[in-house]
Amino acid sequence: MILETTEQALQALLDGTMPASDADQAGGRANDVIITDYKSHGYHLDAKVSAEQLVAAVTIVDENGFFLESITGVDWIKENQLEVIYDFSRYDFDTCRVVIRTRIPRDQPVVPTITAIYAGANWHERETHDFFGIKFAGHPHLVPLLLPEDADFHPLLKDFKA
Amino acid sequence: MSAPIQLRPDETFILNVGPQHPATHGVLRVKMEMDGEYIVKAETVLGYVHRMHEKMGENRTYAQYLPNLSRLDYLGALGYTHGHVLSIERAAGIEVPERAEYIRAITVELNRVASHLFWFGAFVMDLGGFSPLMYAIQDREHILDILEGVTGSRLTYCYYRFGGLYNDVDDEFIEATKRFIPNMRKSLKKYAALVTGNIIFHKRLEGIAPVSAETCRKYGATGPVARGSGINFDVRKNEPYSGYSDFDFDVPVYHEGDSLARYKVRMDEMEQSLRIIEQGLAKLPAGPIMIEKKPKNIKLPVGDFYQAVETARGSFGIRIVSDGDKNAYRLKLRSPTYSNMHLFDETCEGMLIMDALAFMGSLDLVIPEMDR
């Protein structure tokens, strides 16, 4: 049930905004919502959105009663892009795991913060900033969390040299 | 006589709890702005035992990475290696023999009881009661002996393999576990008489640090913390794995949301774990403990894979982004105490410091698991 509701809401969000530009075709995939095979992948819904649509997408997930599992990044160095992945899940037995992902250029890694929607995003975003140097615009306290307080390196970037 | 120190009535001071402090159970630092004994603002500072396990996940093959997982949470290590083997089996499409799945459930539940026992002892010690720790450690010792016999280690287990187990359980394991269950039930009664009904204990916990279900959702709290706030969520029930759907067990839920509720959840969970172990032993099927063709040099298909398991502290998630190579392209560990601890800063504002430390104890923190 919740799977269809969330899927339709996310799809409506993507339909309602401007058509995908070239930049949104990143990773060989246009902005869209896919129902994935839970058995082999472990999650139900996979939505790729642009950075501008992110806050609206997370709001939809929040309104449908999901909780935040984690936020993380991936460095797609060959495509010169960074990806931010948001994992959501539910407490009730209407089990549904939703993934929201967005891609941003590597030389300008900025996405809006979702701390205003999910307070728990605070640490996850700081950690992602630590590891990838991704800036979360509007984050109240974007200082290193797990790395030393004066850290100016981002160890999970693929071109990081210790 | 010198003049008395003049303090402004609105003056606050900064108190550092940790990084080395007995109540933080590891190297965790909480920077607290204090007004007398009341907390005005708290900021948790992490990273003192950060070892970058996620980078190691990119540099090692999936099999080489397996021992890393048991270094996350040293009290419930089996649950974390369990998550890793399940994620690989999911992605590679490996069907594990039933006997292996049952033994996984039995051992991981034993480990959960051991973890809860240690938490119980340490938590009561945080509140000033020393002797329950001694009893709890003694009971935990029996579990460590049982697990040592079958896994070969006492703390940082690496017992599960992709597609099965490292070795089969023997009669000695089964006998020792069967002996352990009634003894543990006796101990649980003893703990209830010794601690749960204690009036000082109640005064320290009842109504202290209430966490609402909505706060849990916003922070992504799971495990006993969420279940103490009235949320009926347990990965073993919501997304069953390793034969958990075959076992009859309850998920203890309390609605008060206070420190006492979190205590009660864990105490009840030990009994439920014993029930699972009992049923697992009774139903334990014969057969192989490993798939016929042992996987070597596992390579996963291209794509994203997610696997969650219920560890002693909550929902542990592992996300693998694979590019088809023998290493993960990206490996993310979602640790439960990280999210559970996150709500501490907000919740403890305006609390007395001794209540906040009792609250911290009720969250059941393991710092290496938080820092990864």
PDB file of N, CA and C in Angstrom, chain A residues 81-162:
ATOM      1  N   GLN A  81      31.484  12.811 -10.961  1.00  0.00           N
ATOM      2  CA  GLN A  81      30.287  13.144 -10.190  1.00  0.00           C
ATOM      3  C   GLN A  81      30.326  12.529  -8.798  1.00  0.00           C
ATOM      4  N   LEU A  82      29.585  13.134  -7.901  1.00  0.00           N
ATOM      5  CA  LEU A  82      29.372  12.555  -6.583  1.00  0.00           C
ATOM      6  C   LEU A  82      27.887  12.235  -6.454  1.00  0.00           C
ATOM      7  N   GLU A  83      27.619  11.151  -5.758  1.00  0.00           N
ATOM      8  CA  GLU A  83      26.234  10.771  -5.549  1.00  0.00           C
ATOM      9  C   GLU A  83      25.942  10.825  -4.050  1.00  0.00           C
ATOM     10  N   VAL A  84      24.776  11.329  -3.692  1.00  0.00           N
ATOM     11  CA  VAL A  84      24.341  11.278  -2.290  1.00  0.00           C
ATOM     12  C   VAL A  84      23.136  10.359  -2.222  1.00  0.00           C
ATOM     13  N   ILE A  85      23.185   9.406  -1.286  1.00  0.00           N
ATOM     14  CA  ILE A  85      22.128   8.400  -1.177  1.00  0.00           C
ATOM     15  C   ILE A  85      21.457   8.525   0.189  1.00  0.00           C
ATOM     16  N   TYR A  86      20.145   8.607   0.178  1.00  0.00           N
ATOM     17  CA  TYR A  86      19.353   8.697   1.407  1.00  0.00           C
ATOM     18  C   TYR A  86      18.543   7.415   1.550  1.00  0.00           C
ATOM     19  N   ASP A  87      18.671   6.767   2.699  1.00  0.00           N
ATOM     20  CA  ASP A  87      17.924   5.530   2.956  1.00  0.00           C
ATOM     21  C   ASP A  87      16.808   5.790   3.953  1.00  0.00           C
ATOM     22  N   PHE A  88      15.619   5.345   3.606  1.00  0.00           N
ATOM     23  CA  PHE A  88      14.487   5.480   4.520  1.00  0.00           C
ATOM     24  C   PHE A  88      13.813   4.137   4.707  1.00  0.00           C
ATOM     25  N   SER A  89      13.189   3.980   5.878  1.00  0.00           N
ATOM     26  CA  SER A  89      12.469   2.745   6.146  1.00  0.00           C
ATOM     27  C   SER A  89      11.280   3.060   7.055  1.00  0.00           C
ATOM     28  N   ARG A  90      10.512   2.030   7.353  1.00  0.00           N
ATOM     29  CA  ARG A  90       9.313   2.243   8.162  1.00  0.00           C
ATOM     30  C   ARG A  90       9.319   1.370   9.400  1.00  0.00           C
ATOM     31  N   TYR A  91       8.617   1.845  10.455  1.00  0.00           N
ATOM     32  CA  TYR A  91       8.534   1.086  11.699  1.00  0.00           C
ATOM     33  C   TYR A  91       7.432   0.034  11.661  1.00  0.00           C
ATOM     34  N   ASP A  92       6.399   0.250  10.834  1.00  0.00           N
ATOM     35  CA  ASP A  92       5.267  -0.675  10.906  1.00  0.00           C
ATOM     36  C   ASP A  92       5.488  -1.872   9.973  1.00  0.00           C
ATOM     37  N   PHE A  93       4.468  -2.719   9.896  1.00  0.00           N
ATOM     38  CA  PHE A  93       4.652  -3.957   9.140  1.00  0.00           C
ATOM     39  C   PHE A  93       4.367  -3.784   7.651  1.00  0.00           C
ATOM     40  N   ASP A  94       4.063  -2.553   7.266  1.00  0.00           N
ATOM     41  CA  ASP A  94       3.939  -2.229   5.854  1.00  0.00           C
ATOM     42  C   ASP A  94       5.361  -1.953   5.352  1.00  0.00           C
ATOM     43  N   THR A  95       6.195  -2.987   5.395  1.00  0.00           N
ATOM     44  CA  THR A  95       7.626  -2.803   5.177  1.00  0.00           C
ATOM     45  C   THR A  95       7.914  -2.195   3.815  1.00  0.00           C
ATOM     46  N   CYS A  96       8.671  -1.120   3.812  1.00  0.00           N
ATOM     47  CA  CYS A  96       9.006  -0.464   2.564  1.00  0.00           C
ATOM     48  C   CYS A  96      10.305   0.307   2.761  1.00  0.00           C
ATOM     49  N   ARG A  97      11.298  -0.056   2.014  1.00  0.00           N
ATOM     50  CA  ARG A  97      12.567   0.679   2.080  1.00  0.00           C
ATOM     51  C   ARG A  97      12.690   1.552   0.840  1.00  0.00           C
ATOM     52  N   VAL A  98      12.904   2.828   1.072  1.00  0.00           N
ATOM     53  CA  VAL A  98      12.967   3.783  -0.023  1.00  0.00           C
ATOM     54  C   VAL A  98      14.377   4.372  -0.096  1.00  0.00           C
ATOM     55  N   VAL A  99      14.903   4.420  -1.292  1.00  0.00           N
ATOM     56  CA  VAL A  99      16.203   5.043  -1.524  1.00  0.00           C
ATOM     57  C   VAL A  99      15.975   6.284  -2.383  1.00  0.00           C
ATOM     58  N   ILE A 100      16.513   7.402  -1.948  1.00  0.00           N
ATOM     59  CA  ILE A 100      16.475   8.607  -2.777  1.00  0.00           C
ATOM     60  C   ILE A 100      17.928   8.976  -3.078  1.00  0.00           C
ATOM     61  N   ARG A 101      18.226   9.182  -4.350  1.00  0.00           N
ATOM     62  CA  ARG A 101      19.611   9.487  -4.698  1.00  0.00           C
ATOM     63  C   ARG A 101      19.658  10.690  -5.613  1.00  0.00           C
ATOM     64  N   THR A 102      20.747  11.409  -5.497  1.00  0.00           N
ATOM     65  CA  THR A 102      20.927  12.553  -6.377  1.00  0.00           C
ATOM     66  C   THR A 102      22.400  12.643  -6.748  1.00  0.00           C
ATOM     67  N   ARG A 103      22.664  13.147  -7.953  1.00  0.00           N
ATOM     68  CA  ARG A 103      24.056  13.288  -8.398  1.00  0.00           C
ATOM     69  C   ARG A 103      24.393  14.756  -8.563  1.00  0.00           C
ATOM     70  N   ILE A 104      25.632  15.084  -8.191  1.00  0.00           N
ATOM     71  CA  ILE A 104      26.081  16.472  -8.292  1.00  0.00           C
ATOM     72  C   ILE A 104      27.477  16.478  -8.904  1.00  0.00           C
ATOM     73  N   PRO A 105      27.858  17.561  -9.580  1.00  0.00           N
ATOM     74  CA  PRO A 105      29.198  17.599 -10.167  1.00  0.00           C
ATOM     75  C   PRO A 105      30.268  17.558  -9.077  1.00  0.00           C
ATOM     76  N   ARG A 106      31.370  16.907  -9.403  1.00  0.00           N
ATOM     77  CA  ARG A 106      32.423  16.700  -8.416  1.00  0.00           C
ATOM     78  C   ARG A 106      33.107  18.010  -8.007  1.00  0.00           C
ATOM     79  N   ASP A 107      33.188  18.948  -8.963  1.00  0.00           N
ATOM     80  CA  ASP A 107      33.882  20.198  -8.647  1.00  0.00           C
ATOM     81  C   ASP A 107      32.967  21.204  -7.942  1.00  0.00           C
ATOM     82  N   GLN A 108      31.686  20.901  -7.881  1.00  0.00           N
ATOM     83  CA  GLN A 108      30.784  21.797  -7.139  1.00  0.00           C
ATOM     84  C   GLN A 108      29.798  20.974  -6.325  1.00  0.00           C
ATOM     85  N   PRO A 109      30.324  20.311  -5.277  1.00  0.00           N
ATOM     86  CA  PRO A 109      29.491  19.342  -4.560  1.00  0.00           C
ATOM     87  C   PRO A 109      28.601  20.008  -3.508  1.00  0.00           C
ATOM     88  N   VAL A 110      27.452  20.487  -3.922  1.00  0.00           N
ATOM     89  CA  VAL A 110      26.532  21.120  -2.976  1.00  0.00           C
ATOM     90  C   VAL A 110      25.138  20.515  -3.127  1.00  0.00           C
ATOM     91  N   VAL A 111      24.560  20.092  -2.004  1.00  0.00           N
ATOM     92  CA  VAL A 111      23.147  19.689  -1.992  1.00  0.00           C
ATOM     93  C   VAL A 111      22.488  20.399  -0.810  1.00  0.00           C
ATOM     94  N   PRO A 112      21.187  20.620  -0.881  1.00  0.00           N
ATOM     95  CA  PRO A 112      20.524  21.259   0.262  1.00  0.00           C
ATOM     96  C   PRO A 112      20.448  20.310   1.450  1.00  0.00           C
ATOM     97  N   THR A 113      20.455  20.869   2.646  1.00  0.00           N
ATOM     98  CA  THR A 113      20.357  20.050   3.855  1.00  0.00           C
ATOM     99  C   THR A 113      18.908  19.602   4.057  1.00  0.00           C
ATOM    100  N   ILE A 114      18.730  18.477   4.734  1.00  0.00           N
ATOM    101  CA  ILE A 114      17.366  18.061   5.093  1.00  0.00           C
ATOM    102  C   ILE A 114      17.209  18.061   6.613  1.00  0.00           C
ATOM    103  N   THR A 115      18.113  18.751   7.311  1.00  0.00           N
ATOM    104  CA  THR A 115      18.039  18.752   8.779  1.00  0.00           C
ATOM    105  C   THR A 115      16.751  19.393   9.286  1.00  0.00           C
ATOM    106  N   ALA A 116      16.154  20.287   8.480  1.00  0.00           N
ATOM    107  CA  ALA A 116      14.906  20.911   8.915  1.00  0.00           C
ATOM    108  C   ALA A 116      13.761  19.901   8.907  1.00  0.00           C
ATOM    109  N   ILE A 117      13.879  18.858   8.076  1.00  0.00           N
ATOM    110  CA  ILE A 117      12.828  17.841   8.002  1.00  0.00           C
ATOM    111  C   ILE A 117      13.145  16.710   8.981  1.00  0.00           C
ATOM    112  N   TYR A 118      14.354  16.185   8.876  1.00  0.00           N
ATOM    113  CA  TYR A 118      14.800  15.117   9.774  1.00  0.00           C
ATOM    114  C   TYR A 118      15.959  15.640  10.618  1.00  0.00           C
ATOM    115  N   ALA A 119      15.706  15.858  11.912  1.00  0.00           N
ATOM    116  CA  ALA A 119      16.766  16.353  12.784  1.00  0.00           C
ATOM    117  C   ALA A 119      17.947  15.377  12.792  1.00  0.00           C
ATOM    118  N   GLY A 120      17.649  14.097  12.640  1.00  0.00           N
ATOM    119  CA  GLY A 120      18.691  13.085  12.666  1.00  0.00           C
ATOM    120  C   GLY A 120      19.633  13.127  11.476  1.00  0.00           C
ATOM    121  N   ALA A 121      19.310  13.949  10.473  1.00  0.00           N
ATOM    122  CA  ALA A 121      20.198  14.062   9.320  1.00  0.00           C
ATOM    123  C   ALA A 121      21.477  14.816   9.671  1.00  0.00           C
ATOM    124  N   ASN A 122      21.428  15.535  10.778  1.00  0.00           N
ATOM    125  CA  ASN A 122      22.553  16.377  11.174  1.00  0.00           C
ATOM    126  C   ASN A 122      23.890  15.634  11.152  1.00  0.00           C
ATOM    127  N   TRP A 123      24.004  14.557  11.902  1.00  0.00           N
ATOM    128  CA  TRP A 123      25.277  13.821  11.962  1.00  0.00           C
ATOM    129  C   TRP A 123      25.592  13.135  10.643  1.00  0.00           C
ATOM    130  N   HIS A 124      24.562  12.577  10.015  1.00  0.00           N
ATOM    131  CA  HIS A 124      24.792  11.864   8.754  1.00  0.00           C
ATOM    132  C   HIS A 124      25.370  12.819   7.702  1.00  0.00           C
ATOM    133  N   GLU A 125      24.863  14.039   7.680  1.00  0.00           N
ATOM    134  CA  GLU A 125      25.364  14.999   6.696  1.00  0.00           C
ATOM    135  C   GLU A 125      26.773  15.451   7.050  1.00  0.00           C
ATOM    136  N   ARG A 126      27.026  15.625   8.349  1.00  0.00           N
ATOM    137  CA  ARG A 126      28.391  15.990   8.753  1.00  0.00           C
ATOM    138  C   ARG A 126      29.373  14.892   8.377  1.00  0.00           C
ATOM    139  N   GLU A 127      28.945  13.639   8.587  1.00  0.00           N
ATOM    140  CA  GLU A 127      29.820  12.514   8.254  1.00  0.00           C
ATOM    141  C   GLU A 127      30.078  12.471   6.745  1.00  0.00           C
ATOM    142  N   THR A 128      29.036  12.682   5.957  1.00  0.00           N
ATOM    143  CA  THR A 128      29.200  12.665   4.502  1.00  0.00           C
ATOM    144  C   THR A 128      30.092  13.823   4.057  1.00  0.00           C
ATOM    145  N   HIS A 129      29.993  14.937   4.757  1.00  0.00           N
ATOM    146  CA  HIS A 129      30.894  16.060   4.467  1.00  0.00           C
ATOM    147  C   HIS A 129      32.330  15.692   4.803  1.00  0.00           C
ATOM    148  N   ASP A 130      32.530  15.015   5.931  1.00  0.00           N
ATOM    149  CA  ASP A 130      33.861  14.544   6.330  1.00  0.00           C
ATOM    150  C   ASP A 130      34.492  13.704   5.228  1.00  0.00           C
ATOM    151  N   PHE A 131      33.740  12.716   4.768  1.00  0.00           N
ATOM    152  CA  PHE A 131      34.312  11.677   3.922  1.00  0.00           C
ATOM    153  C   PHE A 131      34.406  12.084   2.453  1.00  0.00           C
ATOM    154  N   PHE A 132      33.490  12.946   2.008  1.00  0.00           N
ATOM    155  CA  PHE A 132      33.436  13.263   0.575  1.00  0.00           C
ATOM    156  C   PHE A 132      33.594  14.746   0.274  1.00  0.00           C
ATOM    157  N   GLY A 133      33.552  15.587   1.281  1.00  0.00           N
ATOM    158  CA  GLY A 133      33.619  17.016   1.036  1.00  0.00           C
ATOM    159  C   GLY A 133      32.347  17.577   0.437  1.00  0.00           C
ATOM    160  N   ILE A 134      31.270  16.842   0.524  1.00  0.00           N
ATOM    161  CA  ILE A 134      29.992  17.341   0.002  1.00  0.00           C
ATOM    162  C   ILE A 134      29.438  18.374   0.976  1.00  0.00           C
ATOM    163  N   LYS A 135      29.079  19.536   0.434  1.00  0.00           N
ATOM    164  CA  LYS A 135      28.561  20.602   1.297  1.00  0.00           C
ATOM    165  C   LYS A 135      27.046  20.531   1.332  1.00  0.00           C
ATOM    166  N   PHE A 136      26.498  20.613   2.529  1.00  0.00           N
ATOM    167  CA  PHE A 136      25.043  20.594   2.688  1.00  0.00           C
ATOM    168  C   PHE A 136      24.599  22.013   2.994  1.00  0.00           C
ATOM    169  N   ALA A 137      24.080  22.677   1.960  1.00  0.00           N
ATOM    170  CA  ALA A 137      23.734  24.086   2.094  1.00  0.00           C
ATOM    171  C   ALA A 137      22.631  24.255   3.124  1.00  0.00           C
ATOM    172  N   GLY A 138      22.879  25.126   4.097  1.00  0.00           N
ATOM    173  CA  GLY A 138      21.885  25.399   5.126  1.00  0.00           C
ATOM    174  C   GLY A 138      22.057  24.555   6.377  1.00  0.00           C
ATOM    175  N   HIS A 139      23.067  23.679   6.400  1.00  0.00           N
ATOM    176  CA  HIS A 139      23.311  22.855   7.592  1.00  0.00           C
ATOM    177  C   HIS A 139      23.748  23.751   8.755  1.00  0.00           C
ATOM    178  N   PRO A 140      23.171  23.548   9.949  1.00  0.00           N
ATOM    179  CA  PRO A 140      23.458  24.465  11.054  1.00  0.00           C
ATOM    180  C   PRO A 140      24.884  24.370  11.620  1.00  0.00           C
ATOM    181  N   HIS A 141      25.570  23.265  11.404  1.00  0.00           N
ATOM    182  CA  HIS A 141      26.842  23.078  12.116  1.00  0.00           C
ATOM    183  C   HIS A 141      27.719  22.101  11.326  1.00  0.00           C
ATOM    184  N   LEU A 142      28.141  22.515  10.142  1.00  0.00           N
ATOM    185  CA  LEU A 142      28.843  21.589   9.247  1.00  0.00           C
ATOM    186  C   LEU A 142      30.344  21.557   9.567  1.00  0.00           C
ATOM    187  N   VAL A 143      30.693  20.973  10.691  1.00  0.00           N
ATOM    188  CA  VAL A 143      32.097  20.815  11.089  1.00  0.00           C
ATOM    189  C   VAL A 143      32.389  19.322  11.173  1.00  0.00           C
ATOM    190  N   PRO A 144      33.686  18.936  11.115  1.00  0.00           N
ATOM    191  CA  PRO A 144      33.997  17.503  11.156  1.00  0.00           C
ATOM    192  C   PRO A 144      33.370  16.790  12.351  1.00  0.00           C
ATOM    193  N   LEU A 145      32.881  15.600  12.094  1.00  0.00           N
ATOM    194  CA  LEU A 145      32.251  14.806  13.147  1.00  0.00           C
ATOM    195  C   LEU A 145      33.160  13.653  13.562  1.00  0.00           C
ATOM    196  N   LEU A 146      33.515  12.822  12.586  1.00  0.00           N
ATOM    197  CA  LEU A 146      34.347  11.657  12.910  1.00  0.00           C
ATOM    198  C   LEU A 146      35.825  11.938  12.689  1.00  0.00           C
ATOM    199  N   LEU A 147      36.139  12.856  11.781  1.00  0.00           N
ATOM    200  CA  LEU A 147      37.542  13.190  11.526  1.00  0.00           C
ATOM    201  C   LEU A 147      37.993  14.256  12.537  1.00  0.00           C
ATOM    202  N   PRO A 148      39.314  14.467  12.654  1.00  0.00           N
ATOM    203  CA  PRO A 148      39.802  15.506  13.571  1.00  0.00           C
ATOM    204  C   PRO A 148      39.213  16.870  13.223  1.00  0.00           C
ATOM    205  N   GLU A 149      39.153  17.751  14.225  1.00  0.00           N
ATOM    206  CA  GLU A 149      38.424  19.007  14.010  1.00  0.00           C
ATOM    207  C   GLU A 149      39.091  19.908  12.971  1.00  0.00           C
ATOM    208  N   ASP A 150      40.389  19.697  12.697  1.00  0.00           N
ATOM    209  CA  ASP A 150      41.065  20.530  11.700  1.00  0.00           C
ATOM    210  C   ASP A 150      41.242  19.786  10.363  1.00  0.00           C
ATOM    211  N   ALA A 151      40.515  18.699  10.172  1.00  0.00           N
ATOM    212  CA  ALA A 151      40.700  17.870   8.970  1.00  0.00           C
ATOM    213  C   ALA A 151      40.313  18.652   7.713  1.00  0.00           C
ATOM    214  N   ASP A 152      41.207  18.631   6.709  1.00  0.00           N
ATOM    215  CA  ASP A 152      40.875  19.273   5.438  1.00  0.00           C
ATOM    216  C   ASP A 152      40.976  18.248   4.298  1.00  0.00           C
ATOM    217  N   PHE A 153      40.857  16.964   4.625  1.00  0.00           N
ATOM    218  CA  PHE A 153      40.934  15.910   3.622  1.00  0.00           C
ATOM    219  C   PHE A 153      39.647  15.095   3.671  1.00  0.00           C
ATOM    220  N   HIS A 154      39.399  14.365   2.580  1.00  0.00           N
ATOM    221  CA  HIS A 154      38.143  13.622   2.471  1.00  0.00           C
ATOM    222  C   HIS A 154      38.455  12.195   2.043  1.00  0.00           C
ATOM    223  N   PRO A 155      38.641  11.301   3.009  1.00  0.00           N
ATOM    224  CA  PRO A 155      39.253   9.999   2.733  1.00  0.00           C
ATOM    225  C   PRO A 155      38.472   9.058   1.821  1.00  0.00           C
ATOM    226  N   LEU A 156      37.200   9.252   1.623  1.00  0.00           N
ATOM    227  CA  LEU A 156      36.486   8.303   0.767  1.00  0.00           C
ATOM    228  C   LEU A 156      36.420   8.755  -0.693  1.00  0.00           C
ATOM    229  N   LEU A 157      37.052   9.878  -1.005  1.00  0.00           N
ATOM    230  CA  LEU A 157      37.180  10.235  -2.417  1.00  0.00           C
ATOM    231  C   LEU A 157      38.159   9.268  -3.055  1.00  0.00           C
ATOM    232  N   LYS A 158      37.884   8.878  -4.291  1.00  0.00           N
ATOM    233  CA  LYS A 158      38.703   7.831  -4.905  1.00  0.00           C
ATOM    234  C   LYS A 158      40.118   8.322  -5.221  1.00  0.00           C
ATOM    235  N   ASP A 159      40.318   9.647  -5.311  1.00  0.00           N
ATOM    236  CA  ASP A 159      41.675  10.135  -5.583  1.00  0.00           C
ATOM    237  C   ASP A 159      42.375  10.567  -4.294  1.00  0.00           C
ATOM    238  N   PHE A 160      41.857  10.137  -3.155  1.00  0.00           N
ATOM    239  CA  PHE A 160      42.498  10.467  -1.883  1.00  0.00           C
ATOM    240  C   PHE A 160      43.772   9.648  -1.703  1.00  0.00           C
ATOM    241  N   LYS A 161      44.863  10.339  -1.377  1.00  0.00           N
ATOM    242  CA  LYS A 161      46.121   9.646  -1.080  1.00  0.00           C
ATOM    243  C   LYS A 161      46.500   9.948   0.360  1.00  0.00           C
ATOM    244  N   ALA A 162      46.731   8.894   1.125  1.00  0.00           N
ATOM    245  CA  ALA A 162      47.051   9.085   2.537  1.00  0.00           C
ATOM    246  C   ALA A 162      48.449   9.687   2.697  1.00  0.00           C
TER     247      ALA A 162
END
